[in-house]
PDB file of N, CA and C in Angstrom:
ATOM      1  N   UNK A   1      16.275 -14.455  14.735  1.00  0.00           N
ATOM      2  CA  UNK A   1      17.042 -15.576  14.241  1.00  0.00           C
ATOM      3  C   UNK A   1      18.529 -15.239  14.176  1.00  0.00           C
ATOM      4  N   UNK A   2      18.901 -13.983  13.881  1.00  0.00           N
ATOM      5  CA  UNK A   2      20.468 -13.879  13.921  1.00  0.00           C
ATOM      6  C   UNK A   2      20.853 -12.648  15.226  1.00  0.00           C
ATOM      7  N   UNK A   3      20.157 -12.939  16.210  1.00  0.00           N
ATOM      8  CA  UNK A   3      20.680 -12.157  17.433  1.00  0.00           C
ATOM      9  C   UNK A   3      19.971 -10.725  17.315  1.00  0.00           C
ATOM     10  N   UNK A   4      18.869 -10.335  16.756  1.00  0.00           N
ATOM     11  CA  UNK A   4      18.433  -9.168  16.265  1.00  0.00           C
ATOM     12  C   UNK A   4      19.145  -8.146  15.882  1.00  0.00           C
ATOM     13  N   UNK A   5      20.305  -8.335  15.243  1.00  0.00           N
ATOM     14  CA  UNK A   5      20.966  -7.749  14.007  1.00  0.00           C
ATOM     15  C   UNK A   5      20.171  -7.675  12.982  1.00  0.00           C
ATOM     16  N   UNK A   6      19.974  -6.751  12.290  1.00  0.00           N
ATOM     17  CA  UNK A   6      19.174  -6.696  10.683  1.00  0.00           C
ATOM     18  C   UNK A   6      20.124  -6.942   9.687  1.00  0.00           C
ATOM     19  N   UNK A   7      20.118  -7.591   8.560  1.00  0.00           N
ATOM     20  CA  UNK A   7      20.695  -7.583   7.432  1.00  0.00           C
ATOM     21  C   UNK A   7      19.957  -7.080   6.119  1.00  0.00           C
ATOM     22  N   UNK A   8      21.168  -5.995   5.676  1.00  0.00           N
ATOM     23  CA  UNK A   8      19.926  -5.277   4.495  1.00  0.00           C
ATOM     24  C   UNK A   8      20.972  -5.265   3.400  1.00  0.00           C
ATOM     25  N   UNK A   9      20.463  -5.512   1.744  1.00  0.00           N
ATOM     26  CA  UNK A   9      20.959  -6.138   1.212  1.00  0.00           C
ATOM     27  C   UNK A   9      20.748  -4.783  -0.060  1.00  0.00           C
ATOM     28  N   UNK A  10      21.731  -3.987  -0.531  1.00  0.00           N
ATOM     29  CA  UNK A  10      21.565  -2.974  -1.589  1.00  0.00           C
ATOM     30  C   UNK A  10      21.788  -3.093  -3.247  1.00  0.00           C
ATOM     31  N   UNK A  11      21.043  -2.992  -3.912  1.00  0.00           N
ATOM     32  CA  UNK A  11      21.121  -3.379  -4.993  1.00  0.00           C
ATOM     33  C   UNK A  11      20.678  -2.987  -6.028  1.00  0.00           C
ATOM     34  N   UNK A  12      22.373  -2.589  -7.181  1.00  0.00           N
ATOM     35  CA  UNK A  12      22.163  -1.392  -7.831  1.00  0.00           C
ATOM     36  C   UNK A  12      22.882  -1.854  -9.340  1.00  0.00           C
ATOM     37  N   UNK A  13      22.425  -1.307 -10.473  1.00  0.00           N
ATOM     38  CA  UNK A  13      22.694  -1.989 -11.549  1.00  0.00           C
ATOM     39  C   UNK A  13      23.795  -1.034 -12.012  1.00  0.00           C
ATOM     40  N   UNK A  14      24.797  -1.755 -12.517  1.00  0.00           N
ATOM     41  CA  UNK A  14      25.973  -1.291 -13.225  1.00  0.00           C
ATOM     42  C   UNK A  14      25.812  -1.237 -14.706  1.00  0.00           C
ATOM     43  N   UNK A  15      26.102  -0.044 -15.649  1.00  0.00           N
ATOM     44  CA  UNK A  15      26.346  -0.870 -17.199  1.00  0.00           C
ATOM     45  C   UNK A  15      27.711  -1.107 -17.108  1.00  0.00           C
ATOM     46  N   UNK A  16      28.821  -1.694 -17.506  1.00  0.00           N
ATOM     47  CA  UNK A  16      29.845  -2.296 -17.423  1.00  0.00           C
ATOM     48  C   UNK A  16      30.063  -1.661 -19.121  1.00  0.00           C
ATOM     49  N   UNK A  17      31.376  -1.142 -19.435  1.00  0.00           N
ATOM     50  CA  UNK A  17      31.924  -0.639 -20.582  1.00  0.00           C
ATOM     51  C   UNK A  17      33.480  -1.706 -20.823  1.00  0.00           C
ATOM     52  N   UNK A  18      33.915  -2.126 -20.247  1.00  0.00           N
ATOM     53  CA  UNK A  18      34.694  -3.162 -19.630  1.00  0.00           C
ATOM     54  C   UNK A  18      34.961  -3.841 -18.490  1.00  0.00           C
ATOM     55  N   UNK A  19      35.978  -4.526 -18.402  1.00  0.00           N
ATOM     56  CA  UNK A  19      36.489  -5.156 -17.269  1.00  0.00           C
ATOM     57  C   UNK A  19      35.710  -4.481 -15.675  1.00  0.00           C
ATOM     58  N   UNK A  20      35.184  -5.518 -14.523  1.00  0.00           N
ATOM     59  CA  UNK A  20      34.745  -4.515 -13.429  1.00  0.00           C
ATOM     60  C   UNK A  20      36.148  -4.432 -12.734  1.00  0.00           C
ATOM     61  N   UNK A  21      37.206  -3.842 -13.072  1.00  0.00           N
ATOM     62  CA  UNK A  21      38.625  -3.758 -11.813  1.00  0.00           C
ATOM     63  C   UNK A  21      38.075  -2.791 -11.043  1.00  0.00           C
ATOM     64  N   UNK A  22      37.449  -1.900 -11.170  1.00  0.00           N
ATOM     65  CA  UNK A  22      36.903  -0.989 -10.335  1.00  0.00           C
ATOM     66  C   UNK A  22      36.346  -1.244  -9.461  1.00  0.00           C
ATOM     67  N   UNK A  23      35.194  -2.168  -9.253  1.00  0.00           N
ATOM     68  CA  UNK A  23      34.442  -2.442  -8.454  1.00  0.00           C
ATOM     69  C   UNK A  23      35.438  -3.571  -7.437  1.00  0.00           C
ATOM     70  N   UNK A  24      36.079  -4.212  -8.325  1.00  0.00           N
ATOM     71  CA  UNK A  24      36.776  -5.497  -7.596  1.00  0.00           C
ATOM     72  C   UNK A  24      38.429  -5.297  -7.090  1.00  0.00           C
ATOM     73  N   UNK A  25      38.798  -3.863  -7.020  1.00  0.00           N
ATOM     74  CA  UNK A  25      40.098  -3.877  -7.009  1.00  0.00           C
ATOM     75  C   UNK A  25      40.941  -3.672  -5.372  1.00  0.00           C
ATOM     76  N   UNK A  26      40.097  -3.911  -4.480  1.00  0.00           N
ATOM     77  CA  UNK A  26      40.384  -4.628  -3.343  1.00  0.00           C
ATOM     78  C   UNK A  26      40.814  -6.136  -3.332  1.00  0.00           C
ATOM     79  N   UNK A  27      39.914  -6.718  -4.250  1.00  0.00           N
ATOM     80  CA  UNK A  27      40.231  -8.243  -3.999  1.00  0.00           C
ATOM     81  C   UNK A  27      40.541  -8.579  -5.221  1.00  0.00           C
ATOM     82  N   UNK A  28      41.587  -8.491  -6.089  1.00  0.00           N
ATOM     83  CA  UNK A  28      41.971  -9.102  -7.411  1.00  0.00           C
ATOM     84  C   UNK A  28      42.926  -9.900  -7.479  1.00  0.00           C
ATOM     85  N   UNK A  29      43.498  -9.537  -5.817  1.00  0.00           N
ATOM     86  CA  UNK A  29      45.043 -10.386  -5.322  1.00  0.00           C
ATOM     87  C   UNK A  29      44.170 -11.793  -4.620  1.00  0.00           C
ATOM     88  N   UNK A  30      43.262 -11.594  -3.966  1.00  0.00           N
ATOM     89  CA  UNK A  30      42.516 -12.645  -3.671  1.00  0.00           C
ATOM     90  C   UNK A  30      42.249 -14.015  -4.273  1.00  0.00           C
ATOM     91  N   UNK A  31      42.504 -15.364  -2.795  1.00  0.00           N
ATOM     92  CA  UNK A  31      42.254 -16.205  -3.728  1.00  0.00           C
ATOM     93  C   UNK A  31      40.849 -16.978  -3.982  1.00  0.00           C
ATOM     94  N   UNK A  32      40.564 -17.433  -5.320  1.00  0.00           N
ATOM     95  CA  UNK A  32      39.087 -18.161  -4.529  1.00  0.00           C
ATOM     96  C   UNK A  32      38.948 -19.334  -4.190  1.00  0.00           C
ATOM     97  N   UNK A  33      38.231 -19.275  -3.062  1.00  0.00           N
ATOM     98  CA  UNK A  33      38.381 -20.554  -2.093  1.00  0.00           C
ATOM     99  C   UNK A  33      37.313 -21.344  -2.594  1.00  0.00           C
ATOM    100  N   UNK A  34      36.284 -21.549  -3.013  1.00  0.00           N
ATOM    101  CA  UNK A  34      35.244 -22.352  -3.352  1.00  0.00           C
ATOM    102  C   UNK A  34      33.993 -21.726  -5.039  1.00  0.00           C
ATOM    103  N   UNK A  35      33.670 -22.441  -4.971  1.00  0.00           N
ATOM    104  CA  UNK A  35      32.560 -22.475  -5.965  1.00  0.00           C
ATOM    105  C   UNK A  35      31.270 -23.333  -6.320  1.00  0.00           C
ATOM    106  N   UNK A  36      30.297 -23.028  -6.614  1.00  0.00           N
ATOM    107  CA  UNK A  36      29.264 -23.451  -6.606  1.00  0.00           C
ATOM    108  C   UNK A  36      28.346 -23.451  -8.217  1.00  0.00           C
ATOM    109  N   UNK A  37      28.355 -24.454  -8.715  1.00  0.00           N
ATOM    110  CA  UNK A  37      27.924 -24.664 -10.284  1.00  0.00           C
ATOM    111  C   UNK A  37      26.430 -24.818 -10.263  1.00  0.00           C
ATOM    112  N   UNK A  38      25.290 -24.262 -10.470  1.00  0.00           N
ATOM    113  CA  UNK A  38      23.569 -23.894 -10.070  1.00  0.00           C
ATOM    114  C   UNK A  38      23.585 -24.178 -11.455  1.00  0.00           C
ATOM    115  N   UNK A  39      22.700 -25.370 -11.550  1.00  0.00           N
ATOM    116  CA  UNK A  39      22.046 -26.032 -13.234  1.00  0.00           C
ATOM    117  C   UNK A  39      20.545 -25.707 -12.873  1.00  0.00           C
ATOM    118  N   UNK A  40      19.920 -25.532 -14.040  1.00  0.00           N
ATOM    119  CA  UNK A  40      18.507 -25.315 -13.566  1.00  0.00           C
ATOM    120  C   UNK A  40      17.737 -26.155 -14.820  1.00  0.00           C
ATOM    121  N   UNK A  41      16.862 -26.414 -14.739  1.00  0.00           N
ATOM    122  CA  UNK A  41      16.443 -26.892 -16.000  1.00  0.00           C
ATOM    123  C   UNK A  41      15.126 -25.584 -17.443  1.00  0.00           C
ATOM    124  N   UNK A  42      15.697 -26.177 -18.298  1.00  0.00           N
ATOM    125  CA  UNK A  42      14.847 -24.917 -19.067  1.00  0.00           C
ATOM    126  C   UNK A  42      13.328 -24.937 -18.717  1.00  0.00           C
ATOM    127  N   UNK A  43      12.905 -26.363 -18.584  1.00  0.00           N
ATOM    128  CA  UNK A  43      11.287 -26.636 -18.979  1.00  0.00           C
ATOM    129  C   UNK A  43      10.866 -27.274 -17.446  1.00  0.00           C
ATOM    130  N   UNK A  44       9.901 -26.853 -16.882  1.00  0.00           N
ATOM    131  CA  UNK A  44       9.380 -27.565 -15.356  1.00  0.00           C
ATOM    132  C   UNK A  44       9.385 -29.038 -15.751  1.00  0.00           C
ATOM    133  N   UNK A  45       9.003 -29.539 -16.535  1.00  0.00           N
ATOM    134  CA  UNK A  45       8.625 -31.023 -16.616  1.00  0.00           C
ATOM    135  C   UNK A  45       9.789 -31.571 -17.939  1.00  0.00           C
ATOM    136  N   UNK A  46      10.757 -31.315 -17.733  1.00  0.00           N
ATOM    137  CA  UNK A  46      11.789 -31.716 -18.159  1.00  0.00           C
ATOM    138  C   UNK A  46      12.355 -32.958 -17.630  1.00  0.00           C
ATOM    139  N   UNK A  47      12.700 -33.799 -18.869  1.00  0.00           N
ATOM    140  CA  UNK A  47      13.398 -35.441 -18.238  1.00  0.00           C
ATOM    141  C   UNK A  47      14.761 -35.161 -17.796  1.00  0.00           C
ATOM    142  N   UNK A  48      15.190 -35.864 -16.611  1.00  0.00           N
ATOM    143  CA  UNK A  48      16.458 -35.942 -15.639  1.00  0.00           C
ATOM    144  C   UNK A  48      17.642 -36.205 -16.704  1.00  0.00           C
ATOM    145  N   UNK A  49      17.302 -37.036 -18.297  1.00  0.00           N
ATOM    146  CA  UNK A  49      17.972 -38.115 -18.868  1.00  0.00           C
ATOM    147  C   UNK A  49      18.682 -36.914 -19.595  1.00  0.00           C
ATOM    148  N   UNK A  50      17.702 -35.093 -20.000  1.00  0.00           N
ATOM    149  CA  UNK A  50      18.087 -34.327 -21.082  1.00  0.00           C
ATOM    150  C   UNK A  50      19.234 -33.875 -20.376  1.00  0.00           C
ATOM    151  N   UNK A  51      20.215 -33.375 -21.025  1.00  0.00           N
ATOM    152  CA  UNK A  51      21.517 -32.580 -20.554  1.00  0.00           C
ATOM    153  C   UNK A  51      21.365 -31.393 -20.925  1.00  0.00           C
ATOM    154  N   UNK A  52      20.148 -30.779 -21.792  1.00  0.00           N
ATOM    155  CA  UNK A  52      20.113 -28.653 -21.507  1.00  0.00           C
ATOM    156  C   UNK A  52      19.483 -28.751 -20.705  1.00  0.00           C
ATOM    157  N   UNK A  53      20.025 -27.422 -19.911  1.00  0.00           N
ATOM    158  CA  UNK A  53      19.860 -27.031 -18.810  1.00  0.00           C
ATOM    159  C   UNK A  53      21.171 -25.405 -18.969  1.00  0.00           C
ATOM    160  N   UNK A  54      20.108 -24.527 -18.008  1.00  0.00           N
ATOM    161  CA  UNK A  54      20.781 -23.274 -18.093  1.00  0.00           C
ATOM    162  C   UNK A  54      22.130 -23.102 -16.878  1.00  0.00           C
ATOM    163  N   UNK A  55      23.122 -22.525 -16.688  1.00  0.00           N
ATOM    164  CA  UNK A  55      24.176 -22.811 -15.469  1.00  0.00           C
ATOM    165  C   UNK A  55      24.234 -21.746 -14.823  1.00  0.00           C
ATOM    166  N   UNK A  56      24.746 -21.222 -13.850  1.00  0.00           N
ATOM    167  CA  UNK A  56      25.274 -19.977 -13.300  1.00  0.00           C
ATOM    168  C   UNK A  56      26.477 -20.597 -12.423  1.00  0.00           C
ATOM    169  N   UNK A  57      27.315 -19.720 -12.061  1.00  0.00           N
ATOM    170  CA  UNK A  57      28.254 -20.027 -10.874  1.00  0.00           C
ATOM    171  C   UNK A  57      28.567 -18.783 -10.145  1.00  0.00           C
ATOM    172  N   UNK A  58      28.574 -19.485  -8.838  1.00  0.00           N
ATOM    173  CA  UNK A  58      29.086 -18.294  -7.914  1.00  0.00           C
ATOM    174  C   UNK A  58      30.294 -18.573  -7.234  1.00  0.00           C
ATOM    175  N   UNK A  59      31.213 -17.560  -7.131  1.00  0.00           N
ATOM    176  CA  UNK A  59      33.036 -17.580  -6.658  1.00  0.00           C
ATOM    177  C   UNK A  59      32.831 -17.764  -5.357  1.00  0.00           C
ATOM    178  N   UNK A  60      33.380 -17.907  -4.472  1.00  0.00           N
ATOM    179  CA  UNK A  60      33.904 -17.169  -3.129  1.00  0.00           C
ATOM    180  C   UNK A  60      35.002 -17.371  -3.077  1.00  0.00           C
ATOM    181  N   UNK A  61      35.325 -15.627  -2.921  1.00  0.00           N
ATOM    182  CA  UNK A  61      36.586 -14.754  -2.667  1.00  0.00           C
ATOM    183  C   UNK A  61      36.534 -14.965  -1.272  1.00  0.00           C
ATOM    184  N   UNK A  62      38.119 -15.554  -0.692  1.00  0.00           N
ATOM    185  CA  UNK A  62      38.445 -15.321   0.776  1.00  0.00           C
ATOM    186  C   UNK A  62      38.690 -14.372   1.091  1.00  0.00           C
ATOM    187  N   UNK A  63      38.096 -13.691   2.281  1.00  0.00           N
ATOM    188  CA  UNK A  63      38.256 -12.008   2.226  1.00  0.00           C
ATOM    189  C   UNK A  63      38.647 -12.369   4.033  1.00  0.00           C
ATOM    190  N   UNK A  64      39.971 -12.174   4.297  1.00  0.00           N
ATOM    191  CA  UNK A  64      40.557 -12.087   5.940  1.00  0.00           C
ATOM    192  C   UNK A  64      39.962 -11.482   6.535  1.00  0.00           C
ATOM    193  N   UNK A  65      38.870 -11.358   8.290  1.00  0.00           N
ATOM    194  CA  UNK A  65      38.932 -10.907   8.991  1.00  0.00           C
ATOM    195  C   UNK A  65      37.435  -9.966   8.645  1.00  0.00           C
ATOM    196  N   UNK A  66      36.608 -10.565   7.479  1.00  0.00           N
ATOM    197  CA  UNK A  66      35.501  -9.698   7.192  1.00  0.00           C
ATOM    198  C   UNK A  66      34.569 -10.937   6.256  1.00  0.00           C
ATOM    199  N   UNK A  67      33.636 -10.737   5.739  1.00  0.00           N
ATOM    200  CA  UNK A  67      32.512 -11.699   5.001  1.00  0.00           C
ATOM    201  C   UNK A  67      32.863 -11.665   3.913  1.00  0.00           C
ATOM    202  N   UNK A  68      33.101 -12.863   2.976  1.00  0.00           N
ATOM    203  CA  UNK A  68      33.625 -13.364   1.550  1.00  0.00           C
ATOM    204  C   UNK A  68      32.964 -12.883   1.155  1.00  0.00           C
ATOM    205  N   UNK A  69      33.739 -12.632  -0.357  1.00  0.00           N
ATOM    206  CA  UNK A  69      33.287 -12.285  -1.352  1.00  0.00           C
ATOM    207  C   UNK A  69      32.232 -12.880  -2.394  1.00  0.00           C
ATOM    208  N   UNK A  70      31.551 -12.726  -2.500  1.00  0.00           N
ATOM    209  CA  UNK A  70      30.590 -13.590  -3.305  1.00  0.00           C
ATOM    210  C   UNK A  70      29.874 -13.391  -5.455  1.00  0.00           C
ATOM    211  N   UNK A  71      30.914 -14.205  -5.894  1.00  0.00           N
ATOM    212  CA  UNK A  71      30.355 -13.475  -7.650  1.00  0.00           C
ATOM    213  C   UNK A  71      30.086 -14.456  -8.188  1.00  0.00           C
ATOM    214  N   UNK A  72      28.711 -14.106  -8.809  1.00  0.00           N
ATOM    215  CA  UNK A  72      27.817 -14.338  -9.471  1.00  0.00           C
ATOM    216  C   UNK A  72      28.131 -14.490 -10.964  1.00  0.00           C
ATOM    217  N   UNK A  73      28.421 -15.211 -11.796  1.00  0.00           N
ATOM    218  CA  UNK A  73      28.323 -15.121 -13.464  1.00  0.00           C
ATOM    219  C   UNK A  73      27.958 -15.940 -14.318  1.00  0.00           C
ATOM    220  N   UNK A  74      26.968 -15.586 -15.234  1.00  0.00           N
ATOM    221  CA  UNK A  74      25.994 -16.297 -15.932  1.00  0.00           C
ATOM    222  C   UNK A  74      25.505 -15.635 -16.927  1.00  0.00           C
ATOM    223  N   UNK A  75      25.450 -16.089 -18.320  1.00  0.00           N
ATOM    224  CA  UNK A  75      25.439 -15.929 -19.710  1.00  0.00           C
ATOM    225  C   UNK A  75      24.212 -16.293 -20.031  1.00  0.00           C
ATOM    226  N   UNK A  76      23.485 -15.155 -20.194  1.00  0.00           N
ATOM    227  CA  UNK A  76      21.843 -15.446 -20.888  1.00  0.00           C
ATOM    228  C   UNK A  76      22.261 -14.834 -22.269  1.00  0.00           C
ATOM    229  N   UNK A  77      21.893 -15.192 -23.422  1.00  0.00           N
ATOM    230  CA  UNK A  77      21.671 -15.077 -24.485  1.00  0.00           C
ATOM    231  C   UNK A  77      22.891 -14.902 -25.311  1.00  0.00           C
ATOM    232  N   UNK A  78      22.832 -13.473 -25.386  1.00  0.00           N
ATOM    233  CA  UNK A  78      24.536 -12.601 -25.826  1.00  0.00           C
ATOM    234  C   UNK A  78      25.393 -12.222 -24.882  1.00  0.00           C
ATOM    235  N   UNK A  79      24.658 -11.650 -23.343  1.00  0.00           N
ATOM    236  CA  UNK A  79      25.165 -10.847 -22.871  1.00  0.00           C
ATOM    237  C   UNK A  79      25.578 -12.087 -21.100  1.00  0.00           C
ATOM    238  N   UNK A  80      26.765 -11.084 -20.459  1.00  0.00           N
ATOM    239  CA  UNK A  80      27.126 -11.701 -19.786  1.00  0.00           C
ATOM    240  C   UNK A  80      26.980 -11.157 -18.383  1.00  0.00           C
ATOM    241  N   UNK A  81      25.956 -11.736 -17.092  1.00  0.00           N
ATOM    242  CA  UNK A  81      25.442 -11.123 -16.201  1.00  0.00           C
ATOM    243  C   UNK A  81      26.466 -11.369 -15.429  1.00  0.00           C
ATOM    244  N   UNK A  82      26.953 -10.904 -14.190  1.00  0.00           N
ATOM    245  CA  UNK A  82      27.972 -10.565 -12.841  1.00  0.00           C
ATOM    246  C   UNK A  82      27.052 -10.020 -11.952  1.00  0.00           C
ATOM    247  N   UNK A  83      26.905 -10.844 -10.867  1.00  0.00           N
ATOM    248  CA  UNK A  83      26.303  -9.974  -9.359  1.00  0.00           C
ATOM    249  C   UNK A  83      27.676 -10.204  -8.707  1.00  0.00           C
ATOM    250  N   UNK A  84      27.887  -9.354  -7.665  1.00  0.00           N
ATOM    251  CA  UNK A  84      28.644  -9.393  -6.754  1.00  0.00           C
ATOM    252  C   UNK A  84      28.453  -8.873  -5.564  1.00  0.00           C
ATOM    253  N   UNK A  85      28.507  -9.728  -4.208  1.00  0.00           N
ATOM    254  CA  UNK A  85      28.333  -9.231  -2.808  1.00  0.00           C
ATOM    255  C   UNK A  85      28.717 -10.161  -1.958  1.00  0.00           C
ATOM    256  N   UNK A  86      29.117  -9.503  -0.637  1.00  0.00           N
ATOM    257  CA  UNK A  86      29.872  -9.560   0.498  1.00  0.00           C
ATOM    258  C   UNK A  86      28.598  -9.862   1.477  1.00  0.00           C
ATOM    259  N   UNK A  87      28.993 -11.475   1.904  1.00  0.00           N
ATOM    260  CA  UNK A  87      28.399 -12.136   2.867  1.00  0.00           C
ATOM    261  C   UNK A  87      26.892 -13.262   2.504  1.00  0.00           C
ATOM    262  N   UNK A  88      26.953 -14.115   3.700  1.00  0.00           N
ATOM    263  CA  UNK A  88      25.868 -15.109   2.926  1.00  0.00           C
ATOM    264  C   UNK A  88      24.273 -14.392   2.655  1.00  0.00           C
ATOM    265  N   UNK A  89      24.122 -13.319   3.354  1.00  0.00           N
ATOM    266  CA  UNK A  89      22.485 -12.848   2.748  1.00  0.00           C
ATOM    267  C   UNK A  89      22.614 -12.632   1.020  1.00  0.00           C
ATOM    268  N   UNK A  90      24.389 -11.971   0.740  1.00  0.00           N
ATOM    269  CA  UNK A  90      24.560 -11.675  -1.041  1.00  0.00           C
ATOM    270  C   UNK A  90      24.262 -12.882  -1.704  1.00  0.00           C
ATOM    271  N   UNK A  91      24.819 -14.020  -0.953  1.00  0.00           N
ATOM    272  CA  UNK A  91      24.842 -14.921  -1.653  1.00  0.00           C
ATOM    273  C   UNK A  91      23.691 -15.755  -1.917  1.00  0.00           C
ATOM    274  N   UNK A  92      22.833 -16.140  -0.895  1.00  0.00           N
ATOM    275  CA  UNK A  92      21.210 -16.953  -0.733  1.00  0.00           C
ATOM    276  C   UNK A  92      20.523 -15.386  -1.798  1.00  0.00           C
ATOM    277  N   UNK A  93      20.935 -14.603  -1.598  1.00  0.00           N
ATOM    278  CA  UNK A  93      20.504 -13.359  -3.075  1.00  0.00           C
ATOM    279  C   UNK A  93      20.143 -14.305  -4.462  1.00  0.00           C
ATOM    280  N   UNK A  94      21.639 -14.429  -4.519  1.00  0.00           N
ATOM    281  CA  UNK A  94      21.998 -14.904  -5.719  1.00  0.00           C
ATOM    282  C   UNK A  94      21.252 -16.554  -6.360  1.00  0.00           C
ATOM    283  N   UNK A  95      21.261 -17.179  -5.535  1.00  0.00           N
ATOM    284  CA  UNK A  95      20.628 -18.059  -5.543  1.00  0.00           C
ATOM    285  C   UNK A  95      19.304 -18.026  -5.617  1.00  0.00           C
ATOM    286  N   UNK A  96      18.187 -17.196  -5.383  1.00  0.00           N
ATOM    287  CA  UNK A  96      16.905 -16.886  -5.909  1.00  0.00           C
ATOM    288  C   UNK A  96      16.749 -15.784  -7.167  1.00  0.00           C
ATOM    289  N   UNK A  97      17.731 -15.017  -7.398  1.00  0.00           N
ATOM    290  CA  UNK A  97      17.347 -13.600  -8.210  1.00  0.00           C
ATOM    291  C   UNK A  97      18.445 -13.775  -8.972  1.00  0.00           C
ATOM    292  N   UNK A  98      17.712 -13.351 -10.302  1.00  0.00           N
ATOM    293  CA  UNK A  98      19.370 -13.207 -11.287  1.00  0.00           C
ATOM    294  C   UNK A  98      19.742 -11.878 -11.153  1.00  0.00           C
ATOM    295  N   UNK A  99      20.791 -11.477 -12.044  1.00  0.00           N
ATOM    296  CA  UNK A  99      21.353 -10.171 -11.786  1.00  0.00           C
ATOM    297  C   UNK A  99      20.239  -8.928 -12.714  1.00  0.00           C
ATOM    298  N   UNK A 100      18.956  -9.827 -13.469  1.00  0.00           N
ATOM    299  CA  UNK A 100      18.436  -8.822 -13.994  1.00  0.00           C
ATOM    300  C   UNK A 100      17.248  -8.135 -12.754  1.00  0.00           C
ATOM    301  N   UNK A 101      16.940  -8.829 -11.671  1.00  0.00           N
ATOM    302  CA  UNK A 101      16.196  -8.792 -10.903  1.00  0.00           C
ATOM    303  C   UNK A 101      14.582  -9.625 -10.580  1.00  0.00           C
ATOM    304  N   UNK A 102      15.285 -10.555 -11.715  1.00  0.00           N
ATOM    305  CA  UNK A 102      13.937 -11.470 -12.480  1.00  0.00           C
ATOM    306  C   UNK A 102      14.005 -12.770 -10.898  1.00  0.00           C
ATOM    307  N   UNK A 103      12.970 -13.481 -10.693  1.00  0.00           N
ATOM    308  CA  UNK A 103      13.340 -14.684 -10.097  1.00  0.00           C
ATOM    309  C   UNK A 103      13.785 -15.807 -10.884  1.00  0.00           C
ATOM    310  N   UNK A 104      14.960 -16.460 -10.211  1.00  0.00           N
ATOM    311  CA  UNK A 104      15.352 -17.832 -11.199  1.00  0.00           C
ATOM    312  C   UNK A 104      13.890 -18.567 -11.434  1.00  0.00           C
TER     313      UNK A 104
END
């Protein structure tokens, strides 16, 4: 399907003590070009009419001449989850798996 190129997708958990500039300090000058707001609902048989519902959003960072940046951030409980990866396999990632490794 993609010219028999493989795409392999690595994935490794950070504890975060602050800010990630580390991880992100290639692209902090970067601007972001789009975004994507993912509502889900809490309960399978939930009415269309209720307004809870859990959110996530994902960035894309324009990254020149290589595959955007792609971040993930979403607030379960107390704590505040961040995935981040480069190119659309990171991103269709993100969109099935949270950053704990759970399925949405």
């Amino acid at each position: 399907a993609n010219g028999g190129k493989q795409d392999i997708l690595k994935v490794s958990k950070l504890k975060l003590r602050g800010p990630p500039d580390d991880f992100l300090k290639n692209h902090l000058d970067r601007p972001i070009g789009a975004y994507t707001q993912m509502r889900q609902n809490f309960w399978a048989f939930q009415p269309e009419s209720w307004i809870t519902y859990h959110v996530c959003t994902i960035m894309e960072v324009e990254v020149p001449n290589s595959n955007n940046l792609f971040i993930l951030v979403e607030r379960v409980d107390d704590r505040l989850e961040i995935m981040m990866g480069e190119g659309l396999v990171a991103r269709s990632f993100m969109l099935e798996i949270r950053a704990t490794g759970r399925a949405r």
